[in-house]
Short mmCIF file of C-alpha atoms in Angstrom, two decimals:
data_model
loop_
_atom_site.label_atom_id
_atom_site.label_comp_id
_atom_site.label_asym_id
_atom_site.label_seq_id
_atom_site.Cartn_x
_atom_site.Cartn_y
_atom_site.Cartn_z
CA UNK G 1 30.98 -147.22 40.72
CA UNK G 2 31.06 -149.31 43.89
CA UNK G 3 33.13 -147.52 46.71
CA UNK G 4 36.49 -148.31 47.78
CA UNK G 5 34.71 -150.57 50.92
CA UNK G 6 33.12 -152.44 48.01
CA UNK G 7 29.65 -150.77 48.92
CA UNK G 8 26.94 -148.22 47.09
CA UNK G 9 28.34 -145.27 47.19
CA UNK G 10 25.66 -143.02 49.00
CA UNK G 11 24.14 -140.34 47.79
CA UNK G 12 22.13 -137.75 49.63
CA UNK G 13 19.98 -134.92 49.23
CA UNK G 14 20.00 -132.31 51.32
CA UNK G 15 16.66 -130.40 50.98
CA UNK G 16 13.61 -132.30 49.09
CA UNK G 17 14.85 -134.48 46.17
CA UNK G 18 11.98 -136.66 44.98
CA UNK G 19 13.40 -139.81 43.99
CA UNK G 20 11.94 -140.33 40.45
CA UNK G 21 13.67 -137.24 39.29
CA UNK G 22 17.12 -138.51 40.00
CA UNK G 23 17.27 -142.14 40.03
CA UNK G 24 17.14 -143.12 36.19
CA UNK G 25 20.62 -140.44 36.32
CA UNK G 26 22.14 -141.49 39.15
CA UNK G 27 22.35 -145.54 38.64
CA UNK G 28 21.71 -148.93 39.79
CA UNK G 29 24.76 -148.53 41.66
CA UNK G 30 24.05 -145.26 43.81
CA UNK G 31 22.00 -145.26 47.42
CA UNK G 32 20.09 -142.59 47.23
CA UNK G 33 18.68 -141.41 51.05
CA UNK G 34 16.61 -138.63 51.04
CA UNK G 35 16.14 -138.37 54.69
CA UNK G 36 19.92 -138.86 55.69
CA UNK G 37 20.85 -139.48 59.76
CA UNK G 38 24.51 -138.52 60.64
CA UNK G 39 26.14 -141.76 59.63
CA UNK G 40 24.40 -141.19 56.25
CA UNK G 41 26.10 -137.96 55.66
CA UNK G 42 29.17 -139.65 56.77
CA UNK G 43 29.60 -141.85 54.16
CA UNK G 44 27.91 -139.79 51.44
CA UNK G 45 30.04 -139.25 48.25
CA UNK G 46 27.65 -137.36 46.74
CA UNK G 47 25.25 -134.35 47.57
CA UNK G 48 22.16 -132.85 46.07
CA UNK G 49 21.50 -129.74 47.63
CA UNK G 50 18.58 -127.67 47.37
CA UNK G 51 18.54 -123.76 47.36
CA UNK G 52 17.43 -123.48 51.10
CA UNK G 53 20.07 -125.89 52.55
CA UNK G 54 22.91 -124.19 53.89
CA UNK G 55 26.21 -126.29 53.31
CA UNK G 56 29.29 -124.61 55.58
CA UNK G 57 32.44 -126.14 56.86
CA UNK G 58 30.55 -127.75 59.57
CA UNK G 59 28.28 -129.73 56.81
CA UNK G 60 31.41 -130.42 55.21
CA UNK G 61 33.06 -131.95 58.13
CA UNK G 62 29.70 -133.79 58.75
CA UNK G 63 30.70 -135.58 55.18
CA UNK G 64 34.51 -135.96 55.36
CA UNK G 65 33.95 -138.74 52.06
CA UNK G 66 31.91 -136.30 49.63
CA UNK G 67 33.81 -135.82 46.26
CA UNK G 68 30.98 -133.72 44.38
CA UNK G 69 28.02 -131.30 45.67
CA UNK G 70 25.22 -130.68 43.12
CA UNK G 71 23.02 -127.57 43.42
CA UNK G 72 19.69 -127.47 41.82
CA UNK G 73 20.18 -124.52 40.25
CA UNK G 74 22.28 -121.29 39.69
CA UNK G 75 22.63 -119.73 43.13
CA UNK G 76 25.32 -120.31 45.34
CA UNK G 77 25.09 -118.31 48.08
CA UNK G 78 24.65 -120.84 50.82
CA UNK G 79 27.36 -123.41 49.80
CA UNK G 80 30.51 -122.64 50.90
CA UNK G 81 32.44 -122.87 47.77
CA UNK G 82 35.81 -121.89 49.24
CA UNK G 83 35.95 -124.57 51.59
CA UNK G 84 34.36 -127.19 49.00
CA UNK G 85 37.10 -125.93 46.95
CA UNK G 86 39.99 -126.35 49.46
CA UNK G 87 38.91 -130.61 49.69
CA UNK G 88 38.45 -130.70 45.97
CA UNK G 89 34.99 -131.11 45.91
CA UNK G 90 33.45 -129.35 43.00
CA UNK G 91 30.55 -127.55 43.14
CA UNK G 92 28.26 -128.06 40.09
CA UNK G 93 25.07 -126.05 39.09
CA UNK G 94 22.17 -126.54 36.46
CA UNK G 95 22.14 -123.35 34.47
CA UNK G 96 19.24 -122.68 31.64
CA UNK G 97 17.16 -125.66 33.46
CA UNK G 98 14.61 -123.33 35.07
CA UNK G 99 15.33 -120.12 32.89
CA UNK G 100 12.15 -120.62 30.87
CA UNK G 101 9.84 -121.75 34.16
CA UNK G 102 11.21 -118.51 35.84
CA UNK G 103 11.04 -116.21 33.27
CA UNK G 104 7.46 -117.53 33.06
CA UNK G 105 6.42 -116.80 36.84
CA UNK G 106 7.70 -113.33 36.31
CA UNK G 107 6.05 -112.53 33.53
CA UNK G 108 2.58 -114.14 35.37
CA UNK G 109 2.94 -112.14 38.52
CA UNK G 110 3.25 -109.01 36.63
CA UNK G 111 0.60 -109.63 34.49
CA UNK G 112 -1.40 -110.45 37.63
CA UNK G 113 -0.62 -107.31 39.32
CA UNK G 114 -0.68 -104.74 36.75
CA UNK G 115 -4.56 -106.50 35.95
CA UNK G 116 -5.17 -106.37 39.87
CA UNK G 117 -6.36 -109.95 39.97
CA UNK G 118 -5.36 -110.35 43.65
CA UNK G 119 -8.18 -106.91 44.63
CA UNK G 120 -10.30 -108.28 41.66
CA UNK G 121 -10.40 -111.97 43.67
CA UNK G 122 -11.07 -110.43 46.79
CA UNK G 123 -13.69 -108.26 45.90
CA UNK G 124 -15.77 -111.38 44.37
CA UNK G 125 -14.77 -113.52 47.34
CA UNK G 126 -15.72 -111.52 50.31
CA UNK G 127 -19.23 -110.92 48.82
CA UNK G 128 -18.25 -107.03 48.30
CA UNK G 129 -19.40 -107.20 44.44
CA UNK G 130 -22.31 -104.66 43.99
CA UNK G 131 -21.43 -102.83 47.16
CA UNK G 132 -17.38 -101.68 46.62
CA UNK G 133 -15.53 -100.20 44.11
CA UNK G 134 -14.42 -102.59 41.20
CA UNK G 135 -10.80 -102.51 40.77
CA UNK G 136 -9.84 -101.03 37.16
CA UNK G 137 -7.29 -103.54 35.66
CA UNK G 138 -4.33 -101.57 33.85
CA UNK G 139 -3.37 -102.68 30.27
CA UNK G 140 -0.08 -104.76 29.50
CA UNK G 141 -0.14 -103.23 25.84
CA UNK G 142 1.88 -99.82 25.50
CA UNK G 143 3.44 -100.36 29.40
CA UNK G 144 7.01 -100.08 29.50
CA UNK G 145 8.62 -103.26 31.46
CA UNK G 146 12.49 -102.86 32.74
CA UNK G 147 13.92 -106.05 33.08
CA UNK G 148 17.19 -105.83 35.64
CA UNK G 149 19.82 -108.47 33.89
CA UNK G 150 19.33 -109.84 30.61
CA UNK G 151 20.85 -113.46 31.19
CA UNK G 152 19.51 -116.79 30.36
CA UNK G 153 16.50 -115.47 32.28
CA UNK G 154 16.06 -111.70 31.22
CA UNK G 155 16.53 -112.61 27.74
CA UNK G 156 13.21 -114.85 28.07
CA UNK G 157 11.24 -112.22 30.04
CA UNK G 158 12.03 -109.87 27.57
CA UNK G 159 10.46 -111.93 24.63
CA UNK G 160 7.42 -112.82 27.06
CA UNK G 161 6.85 -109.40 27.82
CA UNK G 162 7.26 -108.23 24.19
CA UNK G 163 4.47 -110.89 22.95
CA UNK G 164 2.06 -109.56 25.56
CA UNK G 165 2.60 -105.70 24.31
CA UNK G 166 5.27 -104.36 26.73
CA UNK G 167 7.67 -102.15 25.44
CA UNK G 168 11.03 -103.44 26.86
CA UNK G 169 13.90 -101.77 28.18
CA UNK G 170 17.18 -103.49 29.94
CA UNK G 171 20.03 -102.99 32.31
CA UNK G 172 22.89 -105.17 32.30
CA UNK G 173 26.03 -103.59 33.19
CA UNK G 174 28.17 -106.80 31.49
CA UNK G 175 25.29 -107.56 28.51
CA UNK G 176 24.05 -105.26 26.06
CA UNK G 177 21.14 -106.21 24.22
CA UNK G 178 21.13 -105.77 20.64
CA UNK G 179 17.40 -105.08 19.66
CA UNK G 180 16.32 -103.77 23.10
CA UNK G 181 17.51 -100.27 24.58
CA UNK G 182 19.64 -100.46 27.18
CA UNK G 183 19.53 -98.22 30.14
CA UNK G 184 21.15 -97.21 33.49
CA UNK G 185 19.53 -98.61 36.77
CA UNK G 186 18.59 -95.25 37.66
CA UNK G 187 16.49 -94.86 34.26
CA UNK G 188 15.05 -98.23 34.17
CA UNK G 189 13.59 -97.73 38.20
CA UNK G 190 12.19 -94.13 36.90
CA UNK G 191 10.48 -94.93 33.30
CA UNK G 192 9.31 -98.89 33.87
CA UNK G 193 5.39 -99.72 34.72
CA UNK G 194 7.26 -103.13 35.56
CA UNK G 195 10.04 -103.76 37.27
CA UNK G 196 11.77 -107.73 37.09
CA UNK G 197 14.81 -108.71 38.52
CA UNK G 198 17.07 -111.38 37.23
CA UNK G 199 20.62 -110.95 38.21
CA UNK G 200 22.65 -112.53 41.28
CA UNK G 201 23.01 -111.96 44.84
CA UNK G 202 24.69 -108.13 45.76
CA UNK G 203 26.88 -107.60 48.44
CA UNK G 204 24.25 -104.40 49.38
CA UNK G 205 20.81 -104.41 48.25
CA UNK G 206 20.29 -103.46 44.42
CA UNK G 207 17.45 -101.26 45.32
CA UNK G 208 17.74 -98.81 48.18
CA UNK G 209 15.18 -96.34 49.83
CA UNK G 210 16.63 -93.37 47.39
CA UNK G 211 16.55 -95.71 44.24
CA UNK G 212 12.93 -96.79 45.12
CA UNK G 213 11.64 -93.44 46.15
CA UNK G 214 12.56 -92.57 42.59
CA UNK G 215 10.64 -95.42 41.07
CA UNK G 216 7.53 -94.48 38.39
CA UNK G 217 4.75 -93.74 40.61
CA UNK G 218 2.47 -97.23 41.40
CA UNK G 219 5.48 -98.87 39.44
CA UNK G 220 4.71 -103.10 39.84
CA UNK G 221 7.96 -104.58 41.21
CA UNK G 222 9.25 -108.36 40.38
CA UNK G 223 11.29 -110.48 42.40
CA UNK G 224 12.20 -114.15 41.39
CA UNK G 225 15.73 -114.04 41.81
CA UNK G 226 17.45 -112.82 45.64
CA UNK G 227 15.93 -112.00 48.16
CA UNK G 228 18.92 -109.27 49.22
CA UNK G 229 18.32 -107.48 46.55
CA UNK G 230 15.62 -105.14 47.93
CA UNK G 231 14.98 -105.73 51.27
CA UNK G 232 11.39 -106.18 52.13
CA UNK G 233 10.51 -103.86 55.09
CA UNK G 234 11.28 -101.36 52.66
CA UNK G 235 8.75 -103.04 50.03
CA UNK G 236 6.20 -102.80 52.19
CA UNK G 237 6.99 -98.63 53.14
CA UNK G 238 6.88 -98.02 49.36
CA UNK G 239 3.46 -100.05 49.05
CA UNK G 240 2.04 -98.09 51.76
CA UNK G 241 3.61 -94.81 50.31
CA UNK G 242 2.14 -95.03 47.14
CA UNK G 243 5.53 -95.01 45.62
CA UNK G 244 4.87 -99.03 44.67
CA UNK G 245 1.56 -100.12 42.83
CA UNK G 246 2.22 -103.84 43.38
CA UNK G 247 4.69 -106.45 44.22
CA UNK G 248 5.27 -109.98 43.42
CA UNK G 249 7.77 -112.16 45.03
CA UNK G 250 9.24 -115.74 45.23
CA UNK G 251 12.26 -114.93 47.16
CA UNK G 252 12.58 -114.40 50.62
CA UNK G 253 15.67 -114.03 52.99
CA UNK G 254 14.74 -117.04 55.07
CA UNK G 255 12.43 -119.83 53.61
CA UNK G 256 9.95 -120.76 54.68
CA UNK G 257 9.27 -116.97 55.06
CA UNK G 258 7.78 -116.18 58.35
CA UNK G 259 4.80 -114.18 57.97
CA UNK G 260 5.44 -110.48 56.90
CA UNK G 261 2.64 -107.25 57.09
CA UNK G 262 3.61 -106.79 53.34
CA UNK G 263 1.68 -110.05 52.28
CA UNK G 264 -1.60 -109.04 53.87
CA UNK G 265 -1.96 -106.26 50.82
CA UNK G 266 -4.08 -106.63 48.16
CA UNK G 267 -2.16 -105.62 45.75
CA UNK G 268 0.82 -107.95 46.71
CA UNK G 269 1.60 -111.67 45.33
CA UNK G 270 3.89 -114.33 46.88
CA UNK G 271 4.96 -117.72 46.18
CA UNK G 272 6.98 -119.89 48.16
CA UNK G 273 10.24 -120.13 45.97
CA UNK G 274 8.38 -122.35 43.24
CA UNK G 275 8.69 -120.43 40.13
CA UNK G 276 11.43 -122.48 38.68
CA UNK G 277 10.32 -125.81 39.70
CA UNK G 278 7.83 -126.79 37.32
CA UNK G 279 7.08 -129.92 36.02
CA UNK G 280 9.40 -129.72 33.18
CA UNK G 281 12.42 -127.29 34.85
CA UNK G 282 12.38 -129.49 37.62
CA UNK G 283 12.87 -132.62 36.16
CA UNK G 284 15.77 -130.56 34.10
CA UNK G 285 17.14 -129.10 36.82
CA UNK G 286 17.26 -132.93 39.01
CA UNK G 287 18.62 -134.67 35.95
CA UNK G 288 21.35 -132.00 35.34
CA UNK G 289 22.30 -132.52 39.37
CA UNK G 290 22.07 -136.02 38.73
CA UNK G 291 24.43 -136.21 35.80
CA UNK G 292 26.81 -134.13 37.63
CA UNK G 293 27.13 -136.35 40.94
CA UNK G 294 27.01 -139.61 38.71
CA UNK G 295 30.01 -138.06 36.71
CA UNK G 296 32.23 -137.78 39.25
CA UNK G 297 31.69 -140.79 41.05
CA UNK G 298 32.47 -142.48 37.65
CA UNK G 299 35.89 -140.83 37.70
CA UNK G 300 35.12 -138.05 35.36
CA UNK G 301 34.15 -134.10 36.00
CA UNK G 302 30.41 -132.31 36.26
CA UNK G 303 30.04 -130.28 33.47
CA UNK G 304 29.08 -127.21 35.05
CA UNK G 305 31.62 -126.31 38.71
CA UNK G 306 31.50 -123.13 39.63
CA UNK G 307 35.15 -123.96 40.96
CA UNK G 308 35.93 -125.37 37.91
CA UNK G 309 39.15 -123.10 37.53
CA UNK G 310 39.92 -123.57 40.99
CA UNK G 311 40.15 -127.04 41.26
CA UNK G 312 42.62 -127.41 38.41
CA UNK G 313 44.51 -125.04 39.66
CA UNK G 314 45.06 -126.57 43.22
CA UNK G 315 45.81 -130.09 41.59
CA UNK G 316 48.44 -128.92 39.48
#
């Protein structure tokens, strides 16, 4: 796997890779730098690129040797796919290796919510116990939860929520579930206790101000997948309105999130971006990006490109 200079071909990661996930996958052949400085980049052959990093033409040009760019993950949105496309670099992806670890946070932020641990916590905490009124936890049994895209990940919230007593509904305008009624957006947002989303990036927010407005009063909303899709100013109007009963997010439209009114509620639950990166979905999700990288530079193909298509049609 040595380079054509009869070096390591380098490998970098662009965003936080932790070493131990990725060496075993990449081989005793690869440099891995983790920290890269311009002449790093410059030789790299390989990327692994986290879901904050923002790869454009100018990263490109930064790396005029990469042949392969491995996200951690399924979201594309900041790699510039076209361009990666037009220099034959694929663009690979680890898809399933976090479904279950997302699904998961979900499901644990509504449940959290909908039992009002956040008001229940600060009631005990600030020494108000005895003195305020206790917070009334709602019931997960008998509450309908809408789950917005019924891919690898919906699927899995959907059993989740049916062990803990939800009744499930779904919308998916390219999936129909089979056991599980289906619905329009617009019924889902007016009938569901819960609300989870789990589809891709929209060119316009998937929720607006008139599709919120119409939401099941003190609805609890769910967002581990885009930020874009409902844009958090208005989150925090319909929290204040009474129109939203709680809201849980792990997406945020720059990350690190600068700090936001909305997460001084008490009835609101963030997380920075973590819900897929458990111990077992991220050592997944690194080996997958691993494999992928390590393929190519062996001559072969990543199993999952997003470009896939593309590339074999430019080298034909």
């Amino acid at each position: 796997m040595a380079d054509m200079n009869g070096g390591q071909p380098v490998v970098v990661g662009l965003g936080p890779v932790d070493p131990a996930l990725v060496t075993e996958w990449l081989g005793d052949d690869v440099r891995l730098v983790t920290d890269p400085s311009a002449a790093d980049l410059a030789e790299a052959q390989g990327a692994i690129v986290r879901a904050a990093y923002v790869v454009d033409r100018a990263a490109l040009d930064a790396m005029p040797a990469l042949k392969v760019i491995a996200r951690t993950g399924v979201g594309v949105e900041r790699v510039d796919v076209a361009a990666a496309t037009e220099r034959g670099i694929p663009v690979a992806i680890t898809p399933g290796s976090n479904a279950r670890a997302v699904a998961e946070g979900a499901i644990t932020l509504a449940a959290a919510l909908v039992k009002r641990v956040p008001q229940e916590h600060r009631l005990v905490s600030t020494g108000q116990w005895g003195t305020a009124p206790i917070p009334t936890p709602g019931d997960l049994l008998g509450s309908r939860l809408g789950v917005v895209g019924y891919g690898r990940i919906g699927r899995i919230v959907a059993q989740l929520g049916q062990a803990l007593g939800f009744e499930v509904s779904v919308h998916d305008p390219y999936i129909q579930a089979d056991d599980l009624p289906n619905r329009s957006l617009a019924e889902l947002v007016a009938e569901s206790d819960v609300l989870t989303l789990h589809v891709p990036e929209t060119d316009r927010p998937l929720l607006d101000r008139d599709l919120l407005w119409s939401a099941k009063p003190g609805q609890v909303l769910i967002n581990c997948s885009r930020a874009g899709l409902v844009d958090i100013d208005l989150l925090d109007e319909a929290l204040e309105a009474g129109v939203l009963g709680g809201v849980g997010l792990d997406v945020f439209a720059s990350e690190p999130a600068p700090h936001h009114p909305v997460f001084d509620r008490d009835n609101v639950l963030v997380s920075p971006h973590v819900t897929g990166l458990s111990v077992a979905a991220s050592e997944a999700t690194f080996r997958m990006a691993a494999q992928a990288v390590a393929a190519v530079l062996a001559g072969g193909r990543p199993e999952f490109a997003v470009n896939a298509a593309e590339l074999v049609d430019a080298n034909r």
